Tab-separated table of C-alpha atoms (C1' of nucleotides) in Angstrom:
chain	number	residue	atom	x	y	z
Y	22	MET	CA	2.042	-2.586	16.893
Y	23	ASN	CA	0.377	-3.157	13.286
Y	24	LYS	CA	-1.581	-6.738	12.819
Y	25	LYS	CA	0.099	-8.380	10.133
Y	26	VAL	CA	-2.172	-9.910	7.284
Y	27	LEU	CA	-1.453	-12.304	4.617
Y	28	LEU	CA	-3.573	-12.117	1.410
Y	29	VAL	CA	-3.580	-15.066	-1.132
Y	30	ASP	CA	-5.820	-14.965	-4.196
Y	31	ASP	CA	-5.040	-15.425	-8.088
Y	32	GLU	CA	-6.999	-12.462	-9.065
Y	33	PRO	CA	-4.303	-9.133	-8.878
Y	34	ASP	CA	-7.725	-6.985	-8.781
Y	35	ILE	CA	-8.905	-8.521	-5.721
Y	36	ILE	CA	-5.509	-8.431	-3.888
Y	37	ALA	CA	-5.199	-4.536	-5.245
Y	38	ILE	CA	-8.343	-3.907	-3.734
Y	39	LEU	CA	-8.392	-5.607	-0.303
Y	40	LYS	CA	-4.661	-4.743	0.184
Y	41	TYR	CA	-5.325	-0.685	-0.256
Y	42	ASN	CA	-8.409	-1.122	2.174
Y	43	LEU	CA	-6.751	-2.739	4.589
Y	44	GLU	CA	-3.370	-0.583	4.731
Y	45	LYS	CA	-5.767	2.339	5.395
Y	46	GLU	CA	-7.373	0.604	8.109
Y	47	GLY	CA	-3.851	0.440	9.297
Y	48	PHE	CA	-2.830	-3.335	8.598
Y	49	ASP	CA	0.612	-4.429	7.483
Y	50	VAL	CA	0.147	-6.337	4.355
Y	51	ARG	CA	1.572	-8.633	2.334
Y	52	THR	CA	0.109	-10.901	-1.024
Y	53	ALA	CA	0.843	-14.033	-3.221
Y	54	THR	CA	-0.882	-15.215	-5.917
Y	55	ASN	CA	-0.842	-19.451	-5.047
Y	56	GLY	CA	-0.683	-21.397	-2.716
Y	57	LYS	CA	2.967	-21.974	-2.822
Y	58	GLU	CA	4.001	-18.766	-2.836
Y	59	GLY	CA	1.938	-17.914	-0.272
Y	60	ILE	CA	3.282	-20.688	2.078
Y	61	ALA	CA	6.724	-18.784	1.548
Y	62	VAL	CA	5.650	-15.635	2.623
Y	63	ALA	CA	4.197	-16.899	5.435
Y	64	ASN	CA	7.352	-18.692	6.751
Y	65	GLU	CA	9.078	-15.652	6.645
Y	66	PHE	CA	6.468	-12.764	7.343
Y	67	VAL	CA	4.819	-14.656	9.786
Y	68	PRO	CA	1.594	-12.661	9.838
Y	69	ASP	CA	-1.714	-12.323	12.545
Y	70	ILE	CA	-4.080	-13.830	9.823
Y	71	ILE	CA	-4.240	-15.425	6.619
Y	72	VAL	CA	-7.019	-14.407	4.018
Y	73	LEU	CA	-6.991	-17.363	1.711
Y	74	ASP	CA	-9.373	-18.253	-1.683
Y	75	VAL	CA	-10.239	-21.635	-1.701
Y	76	MET	CA	-10.235	-21.952	-5.549
Y	77	MET	CA	-6.398	-21.253	-6.898
Y	78	PRO	CA	-4.546	-22.848	-9.567
Y	79	GLU	CA	-1.362	-25.006	-8.682
Y	80	MET	CA	-2.087	-25.259	-4.944
Y	81	ASP	CA	-5.449	-24.571	-3.888
Y	82	GLY	CA	-6.620	-22.836	-0.425
Y	83	ILE	CA	-7.388	-26.284	1.643
Y	84	GLU	CA	-3.992	-27.751	0.473
Y	85	MET	CA	-2.061	-25.163	1.426
Y	86	CYS	CA	-4.409	-24.429	4.761
Y	87	ILE	CA	-3.413	-27.868	5.722
Y	88	GLU	CA	0.219	-27.708	4.920
Y	89	LEU	CA	0.223	-24.611	6.692
Y	90	ARG	CA	-0.929	-26.305	9.975
Y	91	SER	CA	1.391	-28.808	9.898
Y	92	LEU	CA	4.229	-26.461	10.450
Y	93	PRO	CA	4.575	-25.363	13.971
Y	94	LYS	CA	5.616	-22.212	13.527
Y	95	LEU	CA	2.392	-21.259	11.509
Y	96	GLN	CA	-0.392	-23.457	13.669
Y	97	ASN	CA	-1.650	-20.451	15.879
Y	98	ILE	CA	-2.222	-18.161	12.609
Y	99	LEU	CA	-5.862	-17.408	11.783
Y	100	ILE	CA	-6.888	-18.427	8.556
Y	101	ALA	CA	-10.063	-17.139	6.498
Y	102	PHE	CA	-11.411	-18.641	3.752
Y	103	LEU	CA	-13.018	-17.037	0.892
Y	104	THR	CA	-15.326	-18.609	-1.195
Y	105	ALA	CA	-17.781	-17.393	-3.875
Y	106	ARG	CA	-21.199	-17.518	-2.794
Y	107	GLY	CA	-22.997	-20.520	-3.479
Y	108	GLU	CA	-19.930	-23.001	-4.024
Y	109	ASP	CA	-20.246	-26.309	-2.385
Y	110	TYR	CA	-19.727	-25.171	1.213
Y	111	SER	CA	-19.960	-28.345	3.127
Y	112	GLN	CA	-17.342	-29.581	0.747
Y	113	ILE	CA	-15.226	-27.070	2.607
Y	114	ALA	CA	-16.560	-27.084	6.026
Y	115	GLY	CA	-16.594	-30.630	6.240
Y	116	PHE	CA	-13.258	-31.164	4.946
Y	117	ASP	CA	-12.212	-28.790	8.578
Y	118	SER	CA	-8.434	-28.412	7.071
Y	119	GLY	CA	-8.638	-25.812	10.036
Y	120	ALA	CA	-10.023	-22.443	8.977
Y	121	ASP	CA	-11.249	-20.128	11.435
Y	122	ASP	CA	-13.719	-18.195	9.647
Y	123	TYR	CA	-15.313	-18.710	5.808
Y	124	ILE	CA	-16.135	-15.302	4.169
Y	125	THR	CA	-18.210	-15.137	1.123
Y	126	LYS	CA	-17.394	-13.299	-2.011
Y	127	PRO	CA	-18.205	-10.951	-3.105
Y	128	ILE	CA	-17.305	-8.806	-0.217
Y	129	LYS	CA	-17.125	-5.497	0.318
Y	130	PRO	CA	-13.645	-4.363	1.912
Y	131	ARG	CA	-15.486	-2.514	4.808
Y	132	VAL	CA	-17.394	-5.863	5.780
Y	133	LEU	CA	-13.812	-8.115	5.452
Y	134	ILE	CA	-12.177	-5.801	7.063
Y	135	SER	CA	-14.752	-5.864	10.015
Y	136	ARG	CA	-14.851	-9.314	9.563
Y	137	LEU	CA	-11.103	-9.674	10.417
Y	138	LYS	CA	-11.168	-7.668	12.994
Y	139	ALA	CA	-13.736	-9.576	14.694
Y	140	LEU	CA	-11.634	-12.645	14.245
Y	141	LEU	CA	-8.403	-11.200	15.251
Y	142	ARG	CA	-10.135	-9.622	18.227
Y	143	ARG	CA	-11.712	-12.759	19.484
Y	144	GLY	CA	-8.545	-14.668	18.578
Y	145	GLY	CA	-9.699	-17.250	16.430
Y	146	VAL	CA	-11.177	-20.068	17.397
Y	147	GLU	CA	-10.390	-20.683	21.286
Y	148	LYS	CA	-12.460	-17.523	21.911
Y	149	VAL	CA	-15.940	-18.511	20.318
Y	150	VAL	CA	-17.361	-17.340	23.550
Y	151	GLU	CA	-18.133	-14.005	23.828
Y	152	GLU	CA	-19.920	-12.406	26.984
Y	153	THR	CA	-21.186	-9.048	27.632
Y	154	THR	CA	-21.242	-7.496	31.489
Y	155	SER	CA	-24.812	-7.283	31.046
Y	156	GLY	CA	-24.831	-11.047	30.655
Y	157	LEU	CA	-25.312	-12.125	27.489
Y	158	ARG	CA	-23.233	-14.668	26.483
Y	159	ILE	CA	-22.836	-16.469	22.945
Y	160	ASP	CA	-21.174	-19.588	22.213
Y	161	ARG	CA	-20.489	-20.307	18.127
Y	162	ASN	CA	-19.525	-23.599	18.723
Y	163	GLN	CA	-22.399	-24.896	20.719
Y	164	TYR	CA	-24.380	-22.696	18.372
Y	165	ALA	CA	-25.977	-21.328	21.692
Y	166	VAL	CA	-27.167	-18.218	23.706
Y	167	PHE	CA	-27.207	-17.848	27.273
Y	168	SER	CA	-29.396	-14.999	29.026
Y	169	GLY	CA	-27.386	-15.639	32.875
Y	170	ASP	CA	-28.063	-19.372	33.317
Y	171	ASN	CA	-30.614	-20.667	30.745
Y	172	GLU	CA	-29.951	-21.445	27.436
Y	173	ILE	CA	-31.761	-19.956	24.581
Y	174	THR	CA	-31.508	-21.590	21.339
Y	175	LEU	CA	-32.228	-19.442	17.902
Y	176	PRO	CA	-32.510	-20.480	14.435
Y	177	LYS	CA	-29.846	-19.366	11.988
Y	178	LYS	CA	-30.882	-16.423	10.630
Y	179	GLU	CA	-31.898	-14.806	14.231
Y	180	PHE	CA	-27.923	-16.915	15.198
Y	181	GLU	CA	-26.294	-15.023	12.967
Y	182	LEU	CA	-27.757	-11.388	13.464
Y	183	LEU	CA	-26.769	-11.605	17.451
Y	184	ALA	CA	-23.457	-13.289	16.360
Y	185	LEU	CA	-22.667	-10.063	14.517
Y	186	LEU	CA	-24.003	-7.856	17.050
Y	187	MET	CA	-22.276	-9.672	19.489
Y	188	SER	CA	-18.839	-9.514	17.546
Y	189	LYS	CA	-18.339	-6.098	18.865
Y	190	PRO	CA	-20.515	-5.532	22.027
Y	191	GLY	CA	-21.282	-1.685	22.281
Y	192	ASN	CA	-20.182	-1.084	18.745
Y	193	ILE	CA	-23.447	0.320	16.098
Y	194	PHE	CA	-24.119	-2.020	12.782
Y	195	THR	CA	-25.620	-0.408	10.389
Y	196	ARG	CA	-28.913	-2.237	8.324
Y	197	GLU	CA	-26.630	-2.061	5.328
Y	198	ILE	CA	-23.535	-4.037	6.978
Y	199	ILE	CA	-26.317	-6.368	9.073
Y	200	LEU	CA	-27.736	-7.275	5.425
Y	201	ASP	CA	-24.056	-7.707	4.235
Y	202	THR	CA	-22.587	-9.987	6.642
Y	203	VAL	CA	-25.946	-11.798	7.878
Y	204	TRP	CA	-27.852	-12.036	4.053
Y	205	GLY	CA	-24.931	-10.980	1.902
Y	206	SER	CA	-24.724	-8.515	-0.181
Y	207	ASP	CA	-25.814	-9.997	-3.424
Y	208	ILE	CA	-29.098	-11.051	-1.662
Y	209	VAL	CA	-31.832	-8.628	-1.196
Y	210	VAL	CA	-34.390	-8.580	1.566
Y	211	GLY	CA	-36.443	-5.734	2.797
Y	212	ASP	CA	-35.275	-3.682	5.709
Y	213	ARG	CA	-38.607	-4.889	7.669
Y	214	THR	CA	-37.146	-8.197	7.540
Y	215	ILE	CA	-33.971	-7.068	10.174
Y	216	ASP	CA	-36.745	-5.390	12.301
Y	217	VAL	CA	-38.611	-8.190	12.735
Y	218	HIS	CA	-35.513	-10.564	13.375
Y	219	ILE	CA	-34.725	-8.168	16.006
Y	220	ARG	CA	-37.841	-8.104	17.608
Y	221	LYS	CA	-37.635	-11.985	17.505
Y	222	LEU	CA	-34.592	-11.663	19.285
Y	223	ARG	CA	-35.919	-9.479	21.690
Y	224	GLU	CA	-38.792	-11.672	22.547
Y	225	LYS	CA	-36.649	-14.669	23.335
Y	226	ILE	CA	-33.329	-12.934	25.116
Y	227	GLY	CA	-35.066	-9.834	26.597
Y	228	ASP	CA	-35.594	-6.646	25.494
Y	229	HIS	CA	-32.993	-5.055	27.120
Y	230	TYR	CA	-29.683	-6.179	25.413
Y	231	ILE	CA	-30.017	-4.658	21.976
Y	232	LYS	CA	-30.304	-0.716	21.969
Y	233	THR	CA	-32.050	0.680	18.566
Y	234	VAL	CA	-30.169	3.624	17.371
Y	235	LYS	CA	-32.751	5.233	15.042
Y	236	GLY	CA	-31.339	6.273	11.839
Y	237	VAL	CA	-27.958	4.003	12.665
Y	238	GLY	CA	-28.421	1.035	13.250
Y	239	TYR	CA	-28.366	-1.744	16.108
Y	240	LYS	CA	-25.896	-2.275	18.989
Y	241	VAL	CA	-25.679	-4.871	21.814
Y	242	VAL	CA	-25.216	-3.261	25.158
Y	243	ILE	CA	-22.263	-3.826	27.320
C	17	MET	CA	0.183	29.925	2.570
C	18	ASN	CA	-2.185	29.409	-0.296
C	19	LYS	CA	-3.792	25.864	-0.192
C	20	LYS	CA	-3.274	23.951	-3.421
C	21	VAL	CA	-6.086	22.508	-5.404
C	22	LEU	CA	-5.847	19.766	-8.266
C	23	LEU	CA	-9.272	20.017	-10.435
C	24	VAL	CA	-9.756	16.936	-12.521
C	25	ASP	CA	-12.516	16.757	-14.759
C	26	ASP	CA	-13.000	16.280	-18.712
C	27	GLU	CA	-15.434	18.965	-19.004
C	28	PRO	CA	-13.513	22.299	-19.700
C	29	ASP	CA	-16.322	24.592	-18.908
C	30	ILE	CA	-16.364	22.988	-15.435
C	31	ILE	CA	-12.909	23.394	-15.214
C	32	ALA	CA	-13.014	26.874	-16.068
C	33	ILE	CA	-15.752	28.041	-13.799
C	34	LEU	CA	-14.199	25.905	-10.610
C	35	LYS	CA	-10.730	27.688	-11.379
C	36	TYR	CA	-11.753	30.535	-11.933
C	37	ASN	CA	-13.660	30.437	-8.164
C	38	LEU	CA	-11.143	28.665	-6.352
C	39	GLU	CA	-8.785	30.720	-7.338
C	40	LYS	CA	-11.092	34.176	-6.231
C	41	GLU	CA	-11.063	32.513	-3.049
C	42	GLY	CA	-7.356	32.373	-2.641
C	43	PHE	CA	-6.869	28.630	-3.763
C	44	ASP	CA	-3.325	27.897	-5.571
C	45	VAL	CA	-5.239	25.961	-8.860
C	46	ARG	CA	-3.802	23.458	-11.467
C	47	THR	CA	-6.035	21.387	-13.568
C	48	ALA	CA	-5.976	18.300	-15.502
C	49	THR	CA	-8.682	16.688	-17.998
C	50	ASN	CA	-8.257	12.791	-17.567
C	51	GLY	CA	-6.752	10.272	-14.735
C	52	LYS	CA	-3.282	9.903	-16.366
C	53	GLU	CA	-2.539	13.470	-16.472
C	54	GLY	CA	-3.930	14.213	-13.007
C	55	ILE	CA	-1.610	11.379	-11.687
C	56	ALA	CA	1.395	13.425	-13.632
C	57	VAL	CA	0.242	16.517	-12.296
C	58	ALA	CA	-0.300	15.388	-8.616
C	59	ASN	CA	3.009	13.975	-8.587
C	60	GLU	CA	4.760	17.579	-9.439
C	61	PHE	CA	2.430	19.786	-8.138
C	62	VAL	CA	1.840	18.082	-4.356
C	63	PRO	CA	-1.701	19.752	-4.200
C	64	ASP	CA	-3.284	19.414	-0.395
C	65	ILE	CA	-6.824	18.202	-1.839
C	66	ILE	CA	-7.790	17.012	-5.009
C	67	VAL	CA	-10.956	17.370	-6.651
C	68	LEU	CA	-12.209	14.373	-9.236
C	69	ASP	CA	-14.801	13.653	-11.548
C	70	VAL	CA	-15.707	9.950	-10.910
C	71	MET	CA	-16.616	9.320	-14.929
C	72	MET	CA	-13.693	10.332	-17.152
C	73	PRO	CA	-12.405	8.596	-20.277
C	74	GLU	CA	-9.459	6.588	-20.200
C	75	MET	CA	-8.439	6.667	-16.449
C	76	ASP	CA	-12.104	7.226	-14.528
C	77	GLY	CA	-11.807	8.826	-11.161
C	78	ILE	CA	-11.803	5.692	-8.930
C	79	GLU	CA	-9.024	4.438	-10.597
C	80	MET	CA	-7.171	7.280	-10.417
C	81	CYS	CA	-7.833	7.393	-6.728
C	82	ILE	CA	-6.528	4.308	-6.443
C	83	GLU	CA	-3.239	5.045	-7.916
C	84	LEU	CA	-2.935	7.965	-5.888
C	85	ARG	CA	-3.313	6.138	-2.907
C	86	SER	CA	-0.871	3.568	-3.919
C	87	LEU	CA	1.945	6.378	-4.351
C	88	PRO	CA	3.627	7.362	-0.681
C	89	LYS	CA	3.945	10.917	-1.553
C	90	LEU	CA	0.407	11.044	-2.487
C	91	GLN	CA	-1.231	9.089	0.416
C	92	ASN	CA	-2.186	11.610	2.735
C	93	ILE	CA	-3.667	13.812	0.223
C	94	LEU	CA	-7.140	14.963	0.510
C	95	ILE	CA	-9.778	13.689	-2.215
C	96	ALA	CA	-13.042	14.678	-2.779
C	97	PHE	CA	-14.984	12.968	-5.746
C	98	LEU	CA	-17.617	14.646	-7.783
C	99	THR	CA	-20.497	12.527	-9.037
C	100	ALA	CA	-23.180	13.562	-10.395
C	101	ARG	CA	-26.874	13.514	-9.042
C	102	GLY	CA	-28.597	9.862	-9.182
C	103	GLU	CA	-25.275	8.373	-10.404
C	104	ASP	CA	-25.083	5.279	-8.870
C	105	TYR	CA	-23.726	6.092	-5.474
C	106	SER	CA	-23.881	2.778	-3.702
C	107	GLN	CA	-21.239	1.686	-6.422
C	108	ILE	CA	-18.529	4.126	-5.636
C	109	ALA	CA	-19.293	4.220	-1.978
C	110	GLY	CA	-19.463	0.662	-1.451
C	111	PHE	CA	-16.307	0.487	-3.314
C	112	ASP	CA	-14.514	2.826	-1.005
C	113	SER	CA	-11.493	3.557	-2.942
C	114	GLY	CA	-10.716	5.990	-0.315
C	115	ALA	CA	-12.162	9.379	-0.989
C	116	ASP	CA	-12.592	11.367	1.886
C	117	ASP	CA	-15.842	13.276	0.354
C	118	TYR	CA	-18.166	12.749	-2.397
C	119	ILE	CA	-20.177	15.939	-3.645
C	120	THR	CA	-22.873	15.704	-6.483
C	121	LYS	CA	-22.875	17.662	-9.167
C	122	PRO	CA	-24.548	20.032	-9.978
C	123	ILE	CA	-22.886	22.567	-7.546
C	124	LYS	CA	-22.553	25.901	-6.922
C	125	PRO	CA	-19.372	27.292	-6.768
C	126	ARG	CA	-19.521	28.681	-3.322
C	127	VAL	CA	-20.715	25.284	-2.115
C	128	LEU	CA	-18.042	23.744	-3.352
C	129	ILE	CA	-15.714	26.094	-1.880
C	130	SER	CA	-17.240	25.672	1.880
C	131	ARG	CA	-17.172	21.964	1.180
C	132	LEU	CA	-13.444	22.098	0.358
C	133	LYS	CA	-12.717	24.455	3.087
C	134	ALA	CA	-14.584	22.072	5.573
C	135	LEU	CA	-12.648	19.458	4.175
C	136	LEU	CA	-9.201	20.725	4.830
C	137	ARG	CA	-10.058	22.560	8.232
C	138	ARG	CA	-10.627	19.055	9.916
C	139	GLY	CA	-7.902	17.446	7.608
C	140	GLY	CA	-10.002	14.714	6.126
C	141	VAL	CA	-10.288	11.350	8.099
C	142	GLU	CA	-11.890	11.525	11.655
C	143	LYS	CA	-10.811	9.815	14.660
C	144	VAL	CA	-13.262	6.675	16.059
C	145	VAL	CA	-12.159	8.094	19.157
C	146	GLU	CA	-12.058	11.785	20.322
C	147	GLU	CA	-11.766	13.272	24.099
C	148	THR	CA	-11.344	16.380	25.753
C	149	THR	CA	-9.617	17.367	29.035
C	150	SER	CA	-12.777	18.681	29.549
C	151	GLY	CA	-13.731	15.121	29.994
C	152	LEU	CA	-16.087	14.769	27.157
C	153	ARG	CA	-15.509	11.470	25.054
C	154	ILE	CA	-16.589	10.610	21.684
C	155	ASP	CA	-16.837	7.362	20.127
C	156	ARG	CA	-17.944	6.906	16.336
C	157	ASN	CA	-18.043	2.987	16.624
C	158	GLN	CA	-20.161	2.808	19.391
C	159	TYR	CA	-22.332	5.638	18.333
C	160	ALA	CA	-22.210	7.307	21.881
C	161	VAL	CA	-20.675	9.867	23.775
C	162	PHE	CA	-19.793	9.907	27.240
C	163	SER	CA	-19.348	13.094	29.980
C	164	GLY	CA	-17.213	11.582	32.383
C	165	ASP	CA	-18.390	7.914	33.364
C	166	ASN	CA	-22.179	8.170	31.832
C	167	GLU	CA	-23.202	7.379	28.628
C	168	ILE	CA	-25.225	9.041	26.564
C	169	THR	CA	-27.447	8.027	23.380
C	170	LEU	CA	-27.802	11.183	21.082
C	171	PRO	CA	-30.074	10.746	17.907
C	172	LYS	CA	-28.676	10.941	14.759
C	173	LYS	CA	-28.544	14.585	13.987
C	174	GLU	CA	-27.610	15.778	17.195
C	175	PHE	CA	-24.520	13.105	17.129
C	176	GLU	CA	-23.555	14.061	13.587
C	177	LEU	CA	-23.596	17.990	14.809
C	178	LEU	CA	-21.519	16.791	18.021
C	179	ALA	CA	-19.359	14.914	15.997
C	180	LEU	CA	-18.059	17.746	14.070
C	181	LEU	CA	-17.714	20.107	16.938
C	182	MET	CA	-15.541	17.451	18.776
C	183	SER	CA	-13.738	16.414	15.233
C	184	LYS	CA	-11.598	19.512	16.348
C	185	PRO	CA	-12.204	20.329	19.939
C	186	GLY	CA	-11.643	23.840	20.382
C	187	ASN	CA	-12.213	25.014	17.013
C	188	ILE	CA	-14.872	27.345	16.001
C	189	PHE	CA	-17.265	25.725	13.277
C	190	THR	CA	-19.639	28.162	11.424
C	191	ARG	CA	-23.068	28.251	11.069
C	192	GLU	CA	-22.262	27.486	7.309
C	193	ILE	CA	-20.030	24.743	7.809
C	194	ILE	CA	-22.275	23.256	10.320
C	195	LEU	CA	-25.312	23.474	7.930
C	196	ASP	CA	-23.226	21.795	5.040
C	197	THR	CA	-21.681	19.099	6.812
C	198	VAL	CA	-24.085	17.859	8.758
C	199	TRP	CA	-27.186	18.818	6.583
C	200	GLY	CA	-25.602	18.447	3.401
C	201	SER	CA	-25.201	21.618	1.049
C	202	ASP	CA	-28.572	20.992	-0.966
C	203	ILE	CA	-30.792	20.845	2.049
C	204	VAL	CA	-32.254	24.105	3.097
C	205	VAL	CA	-32.956	24.654	7.042
C	206	GLY	CA	-33.320	27.427	8.890
C	207	ASP	CA	-30.867	28.626	11.334
C	208	ARG	CA	-32.808	28.071	14.281
C	209	THR	CA	-33.098	24.500	13.408
C	210	ILE	CA	-29.112	24.312	14.699
C	211	ASP	CA	-29.510	26.294	17.824
C	212	VAL	CA	-32.315	23.778	18.551
C	213	HIS	CA	-29.787	21.044	18.485
C	214	ILE	CA	-27.192	22.781	20.331
C	215	ARG	CA	-29.891	23.101	22.878
C	216	LYS	CA	-30.686	19.278	23.125
C	217	LEU	CA	-27.082	18.404	23.161
C	218	ARG	CA	-26.286	21.057	26.429
C	219	GLU	CA	-29.302	19.791	27.978
C	220	LYS	CA	-27.933	15.760	27.682
C	221	ILE	CA	-24.216	16.476	27.801
C	222	GLY	CA	-24.482	19.835	29.980
C	223	ASP	CA	-24.354	23.279	29.448
C	224	HIS	CA	-20.361	23.832	29.768
C	225	TYR	CA	-19.300	21.746	26.742
C	226	ILE	CA	-20.073	24.047	23.887
C	227	LYS	CA	-19.417	27.303	23.950
C	228	THR	CA	-21.299	30.390	21.428
C	229	VAL	CA	-19.266	32.682	19.985
C	230	LYS	CA	-22.008	35.185	18.850
C	231	GLY	CA	-21.915	36.151	15.548
C	232	VAL	CA	-19.298	33.346	14.344
C	233	GLY	CA	-20.720	29.892	15.649
C	234	TYR	CA	-19.859	26.902	17.903
C	235	LYS	CA	-17.289	25.437	19.313
C	236	VAL	CA	-16.706	22.391	22.342
C	237	VAL	CA	-14.470	23.845	24.697
C	238	ILE	CA	-11.016	21.692	25.111
U	29	DA	C1'	-32.759	52.043	23.093
U	30	DA	C1'	-32.631	49.671	19.148
U	31	DA	C1'	-31.318	46.027	16.368
U	32	DA	C1'	-29.396	41.722	15.805
U	33	DA	C1'	-28.377	36.906	17.336
U	34	DG	C1'	-29.250	33.368	20.346
U	35	DA	C1'	-31.798	30.706	23.638
U	36	DT	C1'	-36.179	28.581	24.622
U	37	DT	C1'	-40.300	26.157	24.577
U	38	DA	C1'	-44.068	24.069	22.402
U	39	DA	C1'	-46.341	21.952	18.564
U	40	DG	C1'	-46.681	20.043	13.567
U	41	DG	C1'	-45.321	16.825	10.670
U	42	DT	C1'	-42.371	13.229	8.974
U	43	DT	C1'	-39.710	9.273	8.980
U	44	DA	C1'	-38.245	5.380	10.576
U	45	DA	C1'	-39.350	1.117	13.839
U	46	DC	C1'	-42.350	-1.620	15.951
U	47	DT	C1'	-45.920	-5.075	15.539
U	48	DT	C1'	-48.902	-8.466	14.573
U	49	DA	C1'	-50.634	-11.688	11.154
U	50	DA	C1'	-50.210	-13.685	6.888
U	51	DT	C1'	-48.057	-16.310	3.232
U	52	DA	C1'	-44.157	-18.622	1.312
U	53	DC	C1'	-40.763	-21.889	1.989
U	54	DA	C1'	-37.738	-26.129	3.295
U	55	DG	C1'	-37.017	-30.441	6.648
U	56	DG	C1'	-38.277	-33.966	8.069
U	57	DT	C1'	-42.005	-37.467	8.949
U	58	DT	C1'	-45.948	-40.321	7.995
N	30	DA	C1'	-46.720	-37.663	-2.083
N	31	DA	C1'	-48.843	-35.503	1.925
N	32	DC	C1'	-48.445	-33.426	5.730
N	33	DC	C1'	-46.708	-31.388	9.668
N	34	DT	C1'	-44.034	-27.875	12.093
N	35	DG	C1'	-40.853	-24.546	12.489
N	36	DT	C1'	-38.469	-20.759	9.907
N	37	DA	C1'	-38.178	-16.766	6.793
N	38	DT	C1'	-40.116	-13.268	4.488
N	39	DT	C1'	-43.588	-9.465	3.182
N	40	DA	C1'	-47.292	-6.354	3.872
N	41	DA	C1'	-49.714	-3.070	6.957
N	42	DG	C1'	-51.383	-0.801	10.235
N	43	DT	C1'	-49.719	1.555	14.123
N	44	DT	C1'	-46.763	3.687	17.519
N	45	DA	C1'	-42.958	6.577	18.615
N	46	DA	C1'	-38.746	9.380	17.892
N	47	DC	C1'	-36.851	12.720	15.824
N	48	DC	C1'	-36.839	17.171	13.372
N	49	DT	C1'	-38.045	21.223	11.945
N	50	DT	C1'	-40.529	25.496	12.272
N	51	DA	C1'	-42.699	29.274	14.816
N	52	DA	C1'	-43.378	32.289	18.400
N	53	DT	C1'	-41.724	34.254	22.035
N	54	DC	C1'	-37.847	35.642	25.584
N	55	DT	C1'	-33.405	36.805	26.696
N	56	DT	C1'	-28.611	38.193	25.616
N	57	DT	C1'	-25.588	40.778	23.343
N	58	DT	C1'	-23.999	44.428	20.283
N	59	DT	C1'	-23.741	48.907	17.730
DNA sequence: AAAAAGATTAAGGTTAACTTAATACAGGTT
DNA sequence: AACCTGTATTAAGTTAACCTTAATCTTTTT
């Protein structure tokens, strides 16, 4: 049974690219170009996840999100906000209109897909906790990681890097994906930066959790 | 039944050379010199594979590719991009408009042919997880192979080699195809290199999975 | 039996990743 | 504003893993 995605964005080009790529991945996709239309489609289509541009004419993403959350039928749908990088994030996040994830544009289709899958996989807000059988646990709400019983506090970048790896324990993440997701596709930092962060992580959580696959990337052992 | 190829390139000379060589190999060839024409021919001809120059006037390869993928009838056709060497590859690959292979020009006709044959043989997209009845499993997301229950981590080349063999379990892969696919048509390594990698693989996953067919190539037992 | 193809082993060179230390930067505090 | 503290990034040197080749041995084919 394919997962249903509703894309809401006022730019037809972006819609087209994302739609194509999501469908290739096996998603069932519908689209809308403004908030009003989005609500209508959501009502009839009842998607699993809605990807929502924050900035839109007529009814913007935040308004749409609030309205969606007020409809009983649509209360449990996952909502991912698309925001332009550098946009006043606090305004959106602080508002807490009920989004489950914030994704910054520009984003490569590949990366978007992996974020959406991660969201669907962990089922949104209530499953912010991810745990491996090897004993590593991450709690996105607490912004904390646990190795066995003891809590380890991580700075932002280190946390985000580990959170990415933990979003799919066992899966490999290439350096490219890591840079795109943790740093953003328009920020340019060297490859060594990743190494150093991995090093710091290993220092704090223990060596055995993160595995290097040379020439490919990193993964968290299950 | 001959395989049907559609060549789309704005340079008549290149078209002529490739057409001649492909026909000599038994392919059924049609051509087009721009994207619009390409779509039209594709619609009527319904080729097995389309070879598409990225840089073209009017409608470029990427646009054409996206449009092709939007037509139900043509969704499963294989698409190979021709790109000039040194061209900003990331722009193309990152865009992920749905190509099945990227081939850099200049390319020798016989190399192109072997690439196309490889593509047609494995039917383009590979499954993420592939498993044989003999108990060998490969997971491209995890970048891991399993022999029965235990996970075996492989370095890049070994993994890619096994991944190729596992893309069609039971099928034979010639040394030429292996070199083209795993090493790339422009990299020249000796034949012994393949042997050594096969040896390492057998050492790690067990001798019985990979079978040598002398004078032909290797295959994974089903 | 000779020739060809593949298997095996060890060794070298290359590249990617690790490590350490130094610098730059941000946030908070005096 | 100056200072402190912790974090992020870069640079440079080191280490380790991997890839490839060469040389030798074994098997298969003619």
